């Protein structure tokens, strides 16, 4: 019986990416695509590459409650991107990181989504990200790591700066 090859280490994968990009930063740009199709009620079927999953709303607001809602998924995207970025940058900085736990919370005015008079923005009004790092390094070294993560985390960047969005609508 043959065993599947083990994935490259983070350091090896980053080095391979650096070799591929070389001195042309345009080679580092990738195109990402997702597809969302309306299902029953508020359920949305999602496809990202080979992955299929769903988003939904809770029963209390007319959904089926069968999947996380889109705002929860955005917060999960931030938490998971933070955790991955901590792992990558710990490797890059030569830090030992035995564990990382990210908790992301948000204050969200549902009235804005439903169009209630006087409601605020439909986006969360505040997002809090709590990071717990486990390992033997000094607090100063982990602060250096946190600064690197703040500078390089793509989803944190998406949350903290305006990103232009182009939208087109067609009818079938």
Short mmCIF file of N, CA and C in Angstrom, two decimals:
data_model
loop_
_atom_site.label_atom_id
_atom_site.label_comp_id
_atom_site.label_asym_id
_atom_site.label_seq_id
_atom_site.Cartn_x
_atom_site.Cartn_y
_atom_site.Cartn_z
N UNK A 1 0.84 -1.16 0.00
CA UNK A 1 0.00 0.00 0.00
C UNK A 1 0.90 1.24 0.00
N UNK A 2 0.56 2.21 -0.85
CA UNK A 2 1.33 3.44 -0.89
C UNK A 2 0.68 4.48 0.00
N UNK A 3 1.50 5.32 0.57
CA UNK A 3 0.97 6.39 1.41
C UNK A 3 1.02 7.70 0.62
N UNK A 4 0.09 8.56 0.93
CA UNK A 4 0.04 9.86 0.26
C UNK A 4 1.25 10.68 0.69
N UNK A 5 1.79 11.46 -0.23
CA UNK A 5 2.93 12.30 0.15
C UNK A 5 2.49 13.33 1.19
N UNK A 6 3.37 13.60 2.12
CA UNK A 6 3.02 14.60 3.13
C UNK A 6 3.17 16.00 2.53
N UNK A 7 2.35 16.94 2.99
CA UNK A 7 2.43 18.30 2.44
C UNK A 7 3.77 18.93 2.82
N UNK A 8 4.20 19.91 2.05
CA UNK A 8 5.46 20.58 2.39
C UNK A 8 5.32 21.34 3.70
N UNK A 9 6.42 21.57 4.35
CA UNK A 9 6.38 22.39 5.55
C UNK A 9 6.01 23.82 5.13
N UNK A 10 5.58 24.60 6.08
CA UNK A 10 5.24 25.99 5.79
C UNK A 10 6.44 26.71 5.19
N UNK A 11 7.58 26.52 5.79
CA UNK A 11 8.80 27.19 5.30
C UNK A 11 9.11 26.78 3.86
N UNK A 12 8.98 25.48 3.56
CA UNK A 12 9.24 25.00 2.19
C UNK A 12 8.23 25.57 1.20
N UNK A 13 6.96 25.64 1.62
CA UNK A 13 5.92 26.18 0.74
C UNK A 13 6.15 27.66 0.45
N UNK A 14 6.53 28.41 1.48
CA UNK A 14 6.80 29.85 1.28
C UNK A 14 8.03 30.03 0.39
N UNK A 15 9.04 29.24 0.59
CA UNK A 15 10.24 29.34 -0.25
C UNK A 15 9.91 29.01 -1.70
N UNK A 16 9.10 27.98 -1.92
CA UNK A 16 8.71 27.64 -3.29
C UNK A 16 7.93 28.78 -3.92
N UNK A 17 7.05 29.43 -3.15
CA UNK A 17 6.30 30.58 -3.68
C UNK A 17 7.25 31.73 -4.01
N UNK A 18 8.22 31.96 -3.15
CA UNK A 18 9.20 33.04 -3.42
C UNK A 18 9.98 32.75 -4.71
N UNK A 19 10.36 31.50 -4.90
CA UNK A 19 11.08 31.12 -6.11
C UNK A 19 10.22 31.35 -7.35
N UNK A 20 8.95 30.99 -7.25
CA UNK A 20 8.03 31.15 -8.38
C UNK A 20 7.82 32.62 -8.73
N UNK A 21 7.67 33.45 -7.73
CA UNK A 21 7.43 34.88 -7.94
C UNK A 21 8.71 35.56 -8.43
N UNK A 22 9.83 35.16 -7.86
CA UNK A 22 11.10 35.77 -8.26
C UNK A 22 11.08 37.26 -8.07
N UNK A 23 11.49 38.00 -9.09
CA UNK A 23 11.52 39.46 -8.97
C UNK A 23 10.32 40.12 -9.66
N UNK A 24 9.27 39.33 -9.96
CA UNK A 24 8.07 39.86 -10.60
C UNK A 24 6.88 39.75 -9.65
N UNK A 25 6.56 40.82 -8.91
CA UNK A 25 5.46 40.78 -7.95
C UNK A 25 4.12 40.40 -8.57
N UNK A 26 3.94 40.64 -9.86
CA UNK A 26 2.69 40.29 -10.52
C UNK A 26 2.44 38.78 -10.49
N UNK A 27 3.50 38.00 -10.38
CA UNK A 27 3.34 36.53 -10.30
C UNK A 27 2.73 36.08 -8.99
N UNK A 28 2.68 36.96 -8.00
CA UNK A 28 2.12 36.60 -6.70
C UNK A 28 0.61 36.82 -6.65
N UNK A 29 0.05 37.47 -7.66
CA UNK A 29 -1.38 37.77 -7.67
C UNK A 29 -2.16 36.53 -8.14
N UNK A 30 -3.16 36.15 -7.35
CA UNK A 30 -4.01 35.02 -7.71
C UNK A 30 -5.45 35.53 -7.85
N UNK A 31 -6.22 34.83 -8.62
CA UNK A 31 -7.64 35.16 -8.82
C UNK A 31 -8.46 34.18 -8.00
N UNK A 32 -9.30 34.70 -7.13
CA UNK A 32 -10.17 33.86 -6.30
C UNK A 32 -11.60 34.02 -6.77
N UNK A 33 -12.38 32.95 -6.67
CA UNK A 33 -13.76 33.00 -7.13
C UNK A 33 -14.65 32.17 -6.21
N UNK A 34 -15.79 32.71 -5.89
CA UNK A 34 -16.81 31.96 -5.17
C UNK A 34 -18.12 32.07 -5.94
N UNK A 35 -18.99 31.11 -5.74
CA UNK A 35 -20.32 31.15 -6.34
C UNK A 35 -21.34 30.94 -5.23
N UNK A 36 -22.42 31.72 -5.27
CA UNK A 36 -23.49 31.61 -4.30
C UNK A 36 -24.81 31.50 -5.05
N UNK A 37 -25.61 30.48 -4.71
CA UNK A 37 -26.90 30.26 -5.35
C UNK A 37 -27.98 30.12 -4.29
N UNK A 38 -29.08 30.82 -4.51
CA UNK A 38 -30.17 30.78 -3.55
C UNK A 38 -30.76 29.38 -3.47
N UNK A 39 -30.94 28.93 -2.23
CA UNK A 39 -31.59 27.65 -1.98
C UNK A 39 -32.97 27.92 -1.40
N UNK A 40 -33.46 27.02 -0.55
CA UNK A 40 -34.77 27.17 0.08
C UNK A 40 -34.72 28.26 1.15
N UNK A 41 -35.73 29.13 1.15
CA UNK A 41 -35.79 30.19 2.15
C UNK A 41 -34.60 31.12 2.03
N UNK A 42 -33.86 31.28 3.11
CA UNK A 42 -32.67 32.14 3.09
C UNK A 42 -31.38 31.35 2.92
N UNK A 43 -31.48 30.06 2.76
CA UNK A 43 -30.28 29.23 2.60
C UNK A 43 -29.60 29.55 1.27
N UNK A 44 -28.29 29.63 1.29
CA UNK A 44 -27.49 29.91 0.10
C UNK A 44 -26.47 28.78 -0.05
N UNK A 45 -26.44 28.17 -1.21
CA UNK A 45 -25.47 27.11 -1.50
C UNK A 45 -24.21 27.79 -2.03
N UNK A 46 -23.08 27.46 -1.46
CA UNK A 46 -21.81 28.09 -1.80
C UNK A 46 -20.84 27.10 -2.40
N UNK A 47 -20.08 27.56 -3.36
CA UNK A 47 -19.02 26.75 -3.96
C UNK A 47 -17.77 27.62 -4.04
N UNK A 48 -16.70 27.07 -3.50
CA UNK A 48 -15.39 27.71 -3.59
C UNK A 48 -14.44 26.62 -4.03
N UNK A 49 -14.05 26.64 -5.31
CA UNK A 49 -13.22 25.57 -5.86
C UNK A 49 -13.91 24.24 -5.69
N UNK A 50 -13.25 23.28 -5.04
CA UNK A 50 -13.81 21.95 -4.85
C UNK A 50 -14.69 21.86 -3.60
N UNK A 51 -14.84 22.96 -2.88
CA UNK A 51 -15.58 22.93 -1.61
C UNK A 51 -17.00 23.42 -1.78
N UNK A 52 -17.94 22.70 -1.18
CA UNK A 52 -19.33 23.10 -1.18
C UNK A 52 -19.82 23.17 0.26
N UNK A 53 -20.50 24.26 0.58
CA UNK A 53 -21.08 24.42 1.91
C UNK A 53 -22.20 25.43 1.79
N UNK A 54 -22.74 25.92 2.91
CA UNK A 54 -23.91 26.78 2.84
C UNK A 54 -23.83 27.90 3.85
N UNK A 55 -24.64 28.92 3.60
CA UNK A 55 -24.91 29.99 4.55
C UNK A 55 -26.42 30.04 4.72
N UNK A 56 -26.87 30.53 5.84
CA UNK A 56 -28.30 30.61 6.11
C UNK A 56 -28.51 31.68 7.17
N UNK A 57 -29.74 31.88 7.55
CA UNK A 57 -30.10 32.78 8.64
C UNK A 57 -30.79 31.95 9.72
N UNK A 58 -30.78 32.44 10.95
CA UNK A 58 -31.47 31.71 12.01
C UNK A 58 -32.98 31.68 11.78
N UNK A 59 -33.64 30.71 12.38
CA UNK A 59 -35.09 30.57 12.29
C UNK A 59 -35.78 31.85 12.76
N UNK A 60 -35.20 32.52 13.77
CA UNK A 60 -35.82 33.71 14.35
C UNK A 60 -35.99 34.85 13.35
N UNK A 61 -35.27 34.82 12.24
CA UNK A 61 -35.40 35.87 11.23
C UNK A 61 -35.80 35.29 9.87
N UNK A 62 -36.46 34.13 9.89
CA UNK A 62 -37.00 33.57 8.67
C UNK A 62 -36.13 32.55 7.96
N UNK A 63 -34.99 32.22 8.51
CA UNK A 63 -34.12 31.22 7.90
C UNK A 63 -34.45 29.82 8.37
N UNK A 64 -33.68 28.88 7.91
CA UNK A 64 -33.86 27.49 8.35
C UNK A 64 -32.90 27.13 9.48
N UNK A 65 -31.92 28.00 9.74
CA UNK A 65 -30.98 27.73 10.82
C UNK A 65 -30.07 26.55 10.56
N UNK A 66 -29.82 26.23 9.28
CA UNK A 66 -29.03 25.04 8.94
C UNK A 66 -27.56 25.34 8.68
N UNK A 67 -27.18 26.61 8.74
CA UNK A 67 -25.78 26.97 8.48
C UNK A 67 -25.52 28.33 9.11
N UNK A 68 -24.25 28.70 9.28
CA UNK A 68 -23.95 30.02 9.82
C UNK A 68 -24.43 31.12 8.86
N UNK A 69 -24.70 32.31 9.44
CA UNK A 69 -25.09 33.40 8.55
C UNK A 69 -23.84 34.06 7.96
N UNK A 70 -24.01 34.87 6.93
CA UNK A 70 -22.84 35.46 6.26
C UNK A 70 -21.94 36.30 7.17
N UNK A 71 -22.53 37.03 8.13
CA UNK A 71 -21.69 37.82 9.03
C UNK A 71 -20.86 36.90 9.91
N UNK A 72 -21.46 35.82 10.40
CA UNK A 72 -20.69 34.84 11.18
C UNK A 72 -19.56 34.26 10.34
N UNK A 73 -19.84 34.00 9.06
CA UNK A 73 -18.80 33.45 8.19
C UNK A 73 -17.67 34.46 7.97
N UNK A 74 -18.02 35.74 7.88
CA UNK A 74 -16.99 36.77 7.73
C UNK A 74 -16.11 36.82 8.98
N UNK A 75 -16.74 36.71 10.16
CA UNK A 75 -15.96 36.70 11.40
C UNK A 75 -15.09 35.44 11.48
N UNK A 76 -15.63 34.32 11.03
CA UNK A 76 -14.84 33.08 11.00
C UNK A 76 -13.68 33.20 10.02
N UNK A 77 -13.92 33.89 8.90
CA UNK A 77 -12.84 34.11 7.94
C UNK A 77 -11.72 34.92 8.58
N UNK A 78 -12.09 35.95 9.36
CA UNK A 78 -11.07 36.74 10.05
C UNK A 78 -10.31 35.89 11.06
N UNK A 79 -11.03 35.14 11.87
CA UNK A 79 -10.36 34.31 12.88
C UNK A 79 -9.44 33.27 12.27
N UNK A 80 -9.91 32.60 11.21
CA UNK A 80 -9.07 31.57 10.60
C UNK A 80 -7.88 32.18 9.88
N UNK A 81 -8.07 33.32 9.23
CA UNK A 81 -6.94 33.97 8.55
C UNK A 81 -5.91 34.45 9.57
N UNK A 82 -6.38 34.96 10.70
CA UNK A 82 -5.46 35.37 11.75
C UNK A 82 -4.63 34.16 12.21
N UNK A 83 -5.30 33.05 12.50
CA UNK A 83 -4.59 31.86 13.00
C UNK A 83 -3.55 31.38 11.99
N UNK A 84 -3.93 31.33 10.71
CA UNK A 84 -2.99 30.90 9.67
C UNK A 84 -1.83 31.88 9.57
N UNK A 85 -2.13 33.17 9.61
CA UNK A 85 -1.08 34.17 9.48
C UNK A 85 -0.13 34.13 10.67
N UNK A 86 -0.66 33.85 11.88
CA UNK A 86 0.22 33.67 13.04
C UNK A 86 1.16 32.50 12.80
N UNK A 87 0.66 31.40 12.26
CA UNK A 87 1.51 30.23 12.01
C UNK A 87 2.60 30.55 11.00
N UNK A 88 2.20 31.18 9.87
CA UNK A 88 3.18 31.53 8.84
C UNK A 88 4.27 32.45 9.40
N UNK A 89 3.86 33.52 10.09
CA UNK A 89 4.84 34.50 10.54
C UNK A 89 5.67 34.01 11.72
N UNK A 90 5.14 33.08 12.51
CA UNK A 90 5.98 32.46 13.55
C UNK A 90 7.13 31.73 12.88
N UNK A 91 6.82 31.01 11.81
CA UNK A 91 7.88 30.32 11.04
C UNK A 91 8.87 31.32 10.47
N UNK A 92 8.36 32.36 9.84
CA UNK A 92 9.22 33.35 9.20
C UNK A 92 10.15 34.04 10.19
N UNK A 93 9.62 34.32 11.38
CA UNK A 93 10.42 35.02 12.40
C UNK A 93 11.23 34.06 13.28
N UNK A 94 11.10 32.76 13.02
CA UNK A 94 11.85 31.78 13.81
C UNK A 94 11.35 31.66 15.24
N UNK A 95 10.05 31.85 15.45
CA UNK A 95 9.47 31.77 16.79
C UNK A 95 8.80 30.42 16.99
N UNK A 96 8.88 29.91 18.19
CA UNK A 96 8.13 28.70 18.50
C UNK A 96 6.73 29.12 18.93
N UNK A 97 5.75 28.57 18.26
CA UNK A 97 4.34 28.84 18.56
C UNK A 97 3.66 27.48 18.71
N UNK A 98 3.34 27.11 19.94
CA UNK A 98 2.74 25.81 20.20
C UNK A 98 1.23 25.79 19.98
N UNK A 99 0.61 26.96 20.03
CA UNK A 99 -0.83 27.02 19.82
C UNK A 99 -1.29 28.45 19.66
N UNK A 100 -2.40 28.61 18.96
CA UNK A 100 -3.02 29.93 18.82
C UNK A 100 -4.53 29.72 18.80
N UNK A 101 -5.22 30.54 19.58
CA UNK A 101 -6.68 30.54 19.59
C UNK A 101 -7.14 31.97 19.34
N UNK A 102 -8.05 32.11 18.39
CA UNK A 102 -8.57 33.42 18.02
C UNK A 102 -10.07 33.42 18.32
N UNK A 103 -10.52 34.42 19.04
CA UNK A 103 -11.95 34.62 19.28
C UNK A 103 -12.32 35.95 18.63
N UNK A 104 -13.32 35.92 17.76
CA UNK A 104 -13.76 37.14 17.08
C UNK A 104 -15.23 37.38 17.43
N UNK A 105 -15.52 38.58 17.89
CA UNK A 105 -16.87 38.97 18.24
C UNK A 105 -17.21 40.27 17.51
N UNK A 106 -18.51 40.50 17.30
CA UNK A 106 -18.93 41.73 16.63
C UNK A 106 -20.25 42.20 17.19
N UNK A 107 -20.45 43.50 17.13
CA UNK A 107 -21.74 44.11 17.42
C UNK A 107 -22.38 44.43 16.08
N UNK A 108 -23.59 43.92 15.89
CA UNK A 108 -24.25 43.96 14.59
C UNK A 108 -25.68 44.46 14.77
N UNK A 109 -26.03 45.55 14.11
CA UNK A 109 -27.36 46.14 14.19
C UNK A 109 -28.25 45.49 13.13
N UNK A 110 -29.05 44.51 13.53
CA UNK A 110 -29.90 43.83 12.56
C UNK A 110 -30.98 44.75 12.00
N UNK A 111 -31.29 45.82 12.74
CA UNK A 111 -32.29 46.77 12.25
C UNK A 111 -31.90 47.41 10.94
N UNK A 112 -30.63 47.63 10.72
CA UNK A 112 -30.17 48.22 9.46
C UNK A 112 -30.43 47.26 8.30
N UNK A 113 -30.20 45.98 8.52
CA UNK A 113 -30.46 44.98 7.48
C UNK A 113 -31.94 44.97 7.11
N UNK A 114 -32.80 45.05 8.12
CA UNK A 114 -34.24 44.99 7.89
C UNK A 114 -34.85 46.33 7.51
N UNK A 115 -34.04 47.40 7.50
CA UNK A 115 -34.54 48.71 7.11
C UNK A 115 -35.36 49.41 8.17
N UNK A 116 -35.12 49.13 9.44
CA UNK A 116 -35.86 49.80 10.50
C UNK A 116 -35.47 51.27 10.54
N UNK A 117 -36.43 52.17 10.75
CA UNK A 117 -36.11 53.60 10.83
C UNK A 117 -35.10 53.89 11.95
N UNK A 118 -34.14 54.74 11.66
CA UNK A 118 -33.14 55.14 12.65
C UNK A 118 -32.03 54.14 12.88
N UNK A 119 -32.03 53.04 12.15
CA UNK A 119 -30.98 52.02 12.34
C UNK A 119 -29.67 52.53 11.76
N UNK A 120 -28.59 51.98 12.24
CA UNK A 120 -27.26 52.37 11.77
C UNK A 120 -26.87 51.65 10.49
N UNK A 121 -25.60 51.39 10.36
CA UNK A 121 -25.04 50.72 9.19
C UNK A 121 -25.35 49.23 9.24
N UNK A 122 -25.52 48.59 8.06
CA UNK A 122 -25.73 47.14 8.09
C UNK A 122 -24.46 46.34 8.41
N UNK A 123 -23.32 46.99 8.38
CA UNK A 123 -22.06 46.31 8.74
C UNK A 123 -21.92 46.30 10.26
N UNK A 124 -21.17 45.36 10.80
CA UNK A 124 -20.92 45.40 12.24
C UNK A 124 -20.32 46.75 12.65
N UNK A 125 -20.76 47.25 13.79
CA UNK A 125 -20.26 48.54 14.27
C UNK A 125 -18.95 48.41 15.03
N UNK A 126 -18.65 47.21 15.48
CA UNK A 126 -17.40 46.97 16.19
C UNK A 126 -17.04 45.49 16.04
N UNK A 127 -15.77 45.23 15.86
CA UNK A 127 -15.26 43.87 15.80
C UNK A 127 -14.11 43.76 16.79
N UNK A 128 -14.16 42.73 17.62
CA UNK A 128 -13.10 42.50 18.61
C UNK A 128 -12.45 41.15 18.33
N UNK A 129 -11.14 41.16 18.26
CA UNK A 129 -10.38 39.96 17.97
C UNK A 129 -9.44 39.70 19.14
N UNK A 130 -9.65 38.61 19.84
CA UNK A 130 -8.84 38.25 20.99
C UNK A 130 -7.94 37.07 20.60
N UNK A 131 -6.65 37.23 20.81
CA UNK A 131 -5.67 36.23 20.40
C UNK A 131 -4.97 35.68 21.63
N UNK A 132 -4.94 34.36 21.74
CA UNK A 132 -4.20 33.70 22.80
C UNK A 132 -3.10 32.88 22.14
N UNK A 133 -1.86 33.19 22.49
CA UNK A 133 -0.70 32.47 21.96
C UNK A 133 -0.13 31.58 23.04
N UNK A 134 0.30 30.39 22.65
CA UNK A 134 0.91 29.45 23.58
C UNK A 134 2.30 29.12 23.06
N UNK A 135 3.28 29.27 23.93
CA UNK A 135 4.64 28.94 23.56
C UNK A 135 5.64 29.52 24.53
N UNK A 136 6.91 29.21 24.34
CA UNK A 136 7.94 29.57 25.30
C UNK A 136 8.61 30.93 25.06
N UNK A 137 8.22 31.64 24.02
CA UNK A 137 8.90 32.89 23.68
C UNK A 137 8.53 34.01 24.65
N UNK A 138 9.33 35.05 24.66
CA UNK A 138 9.06 36.21 25.52
C UNK A 138 7.86 36.99 24.99
N UNK A 139 7.24 37.77 25.86
CA UNK A 139 6.11 38.61 25.46
C UNK A 139 6.54 39.56 24.35
N UNK A 140 7.75 40.05 24.41
CA UNK A 140 8.25 40.97 23.39
C UNK A 140 8.30 40.29 22.02
N UNK A 141 8.76 39.05 21.98
CA UNK A 141 8.83 38.32 20.70
C UNK A 141 7.43 38.08 20.15
N UNK A 142 6.47 37.76 21.03
CA UNK A 142 5.11 37.55 20.55
C UNK A 142 4.45 38.86 20.12
N UNK A 143 4.84 39.98 20.70
CA UNK A 143 4.36 41.28 20.23
C UNK A 143 4.91 41.55 18.83
N UNK A 144 6.16 41.17 18.59
CA UNK A 144 6.75 41.29 17.24
C UNK A 144 5.94 40.44 16.25
N UNK A 145 5.57 39.25 16.68
CA UNK A 145 4.76 38.37 15.84
C UNK A 145 3.39 39.01 15.56
N UNK A 146 2.75 39.54 16.59
CA UNK A 146 1.44 40.17 16.43
C UNK A 146 1.51 41.34 15.45
N UNK A 147 2.57 42.12 15.52
CA UNK A 147 2.74 43.24 14.59
C UNK A 147 2.87 42.74 13.15
N UNK A 148 3.62 41.66 12.97
CA UNK A 148 3.77 41.09 11.62
C UNK A 148 2.43 40.57 11.10
N UNK A 149 1.65 39.95 11.97
CA UNK A 149 0.34 39.44 11.57
C UNK A 149 -0.58 40.61 11.20
N UNK A 150 -0.58 41.66 12.02
CA UNK A 150 -1.40 42.83 11.72
C UNK A 150 -1.05 43.42 10.36
N UNK A 151 0.20 43.36 9.99
CA UNK A 151 0.66 43.92 8.72
C UNK A 151 0.34 43.02 7.53
N UNK A 152 0.24 41.71 7.74
CA UNK A 152 0.17 40.77 6.62
C UNK A 152 -1.11 39.95 6.51
N UNK A 153 -2.02 40.05 7.45
CA UNK A 153 -3.24 39.22 7.41
C UNK A 153 -4.23 39.78 6.37
N UNK A 154 -4.49 39.04 5.29
CA UNK A 154 -5.36 39.54 4.22
C UNK A 154 -6.78 39.87 4.67
N UNK A 155 -7.38 39.04 5.51
CA UNK A 155 -8.76 39.29 5.90
C UNK A 155 -8.82 40.44 6.91
N UNK A 156 -7.83 40.57 7.78
CA UNK A 156 -7.79 41.74 8.66
C UNK A 156 -7.71 43.01 7.81
N UNK A 157 -6.90 42.98 6.77
CA UNK A 157 -6.78 44.12 5.87
C UNK A 157 -8.12 44.41 5.20
N UNK A 158 -8.83 43.37 4.81
CA UNK A 158 -10.14 43.53 4.18
C UNK A 158 -11.13 44.21 5.14
N UNK A 159 -11.04 43.87 6.43
CA UNK A 159 -11.91 44.45 7.44
C UNK A 159 -11.54 45.90 7.78
N UNK A 160 -10.28 46.27 7.61
CA UNK A 160 -9.83 47.57 8.14
C UNK A 160 -9.59 48.66 7.11
N UNK A 161 -9.73 48.35 5.85
CA UNK A 161 -9.57 49.42 4.85
C UNK A 161 -10.63 49.25 3.76
N UNK A 162 -11.03 50.35 3.18
CA UNK A 162 -12.01 50.25 2.09
C UNK A 162 -11.42 49.50 0.89
N UNK A 163 -12.19 48.60 0.35
CA UNK A 163 -11.77 47.86 -0.85
C UNK A 163 -12.84 48.11 -1.90
N UNK A 164 -12.45 48.59 -3.08
CA UNK A 164 -13.46 48.82 -4.12
C UNK A 164 -14.13 47.52 -4.54
N UNK A 165 -15.43 47.57 -4.69
CA UNK A 165 -16.20 46.42 -5.13
C UNK A 165 -16.99 46.84 -6.38
N UNK A 166 -16.78 46.12 -7.45
CA UNK A 166 -17.57 46.35 -8.66
C UNK A 166 -18.70 45.34 -8.66
N UNK A 167 -19.90 45.79 -9.01
CA UNK A 167 -21.05 44.88 -9.05
C UNK A 167 -21.77 45.09 -10.37
N UNK A 168 -22.16 44.00 -10.99
CA UNK A 168 -22.99 44.07 -12.18
C UNK A 168 -24.20 43.17 -11.95
N UNK A 169 -25.32 43.55 -12.50
CA UNK A 169 -26.55 42.78 -12.37
C UNK A 169 -27.07 42.49 -13.77
N UNK A 170 -27.38 41.22 -14.02
CA UNK A 170 -28.00 40.85 -15.28
C UNK A 170 -29.29 40.11 -14.97
N UNK A 171 -30.18 40.07 -15.91
CA UNK A 171 -31.40 39.30 -15.73
C UNK A 171 -31.44 38.19 -16.76
N UNK A 172 -31.95 37.05 -16.33
CA UNK A 172 -32.00 35.88 -17.23
C UNK A 172 -33.35 35.82 -17.91
#
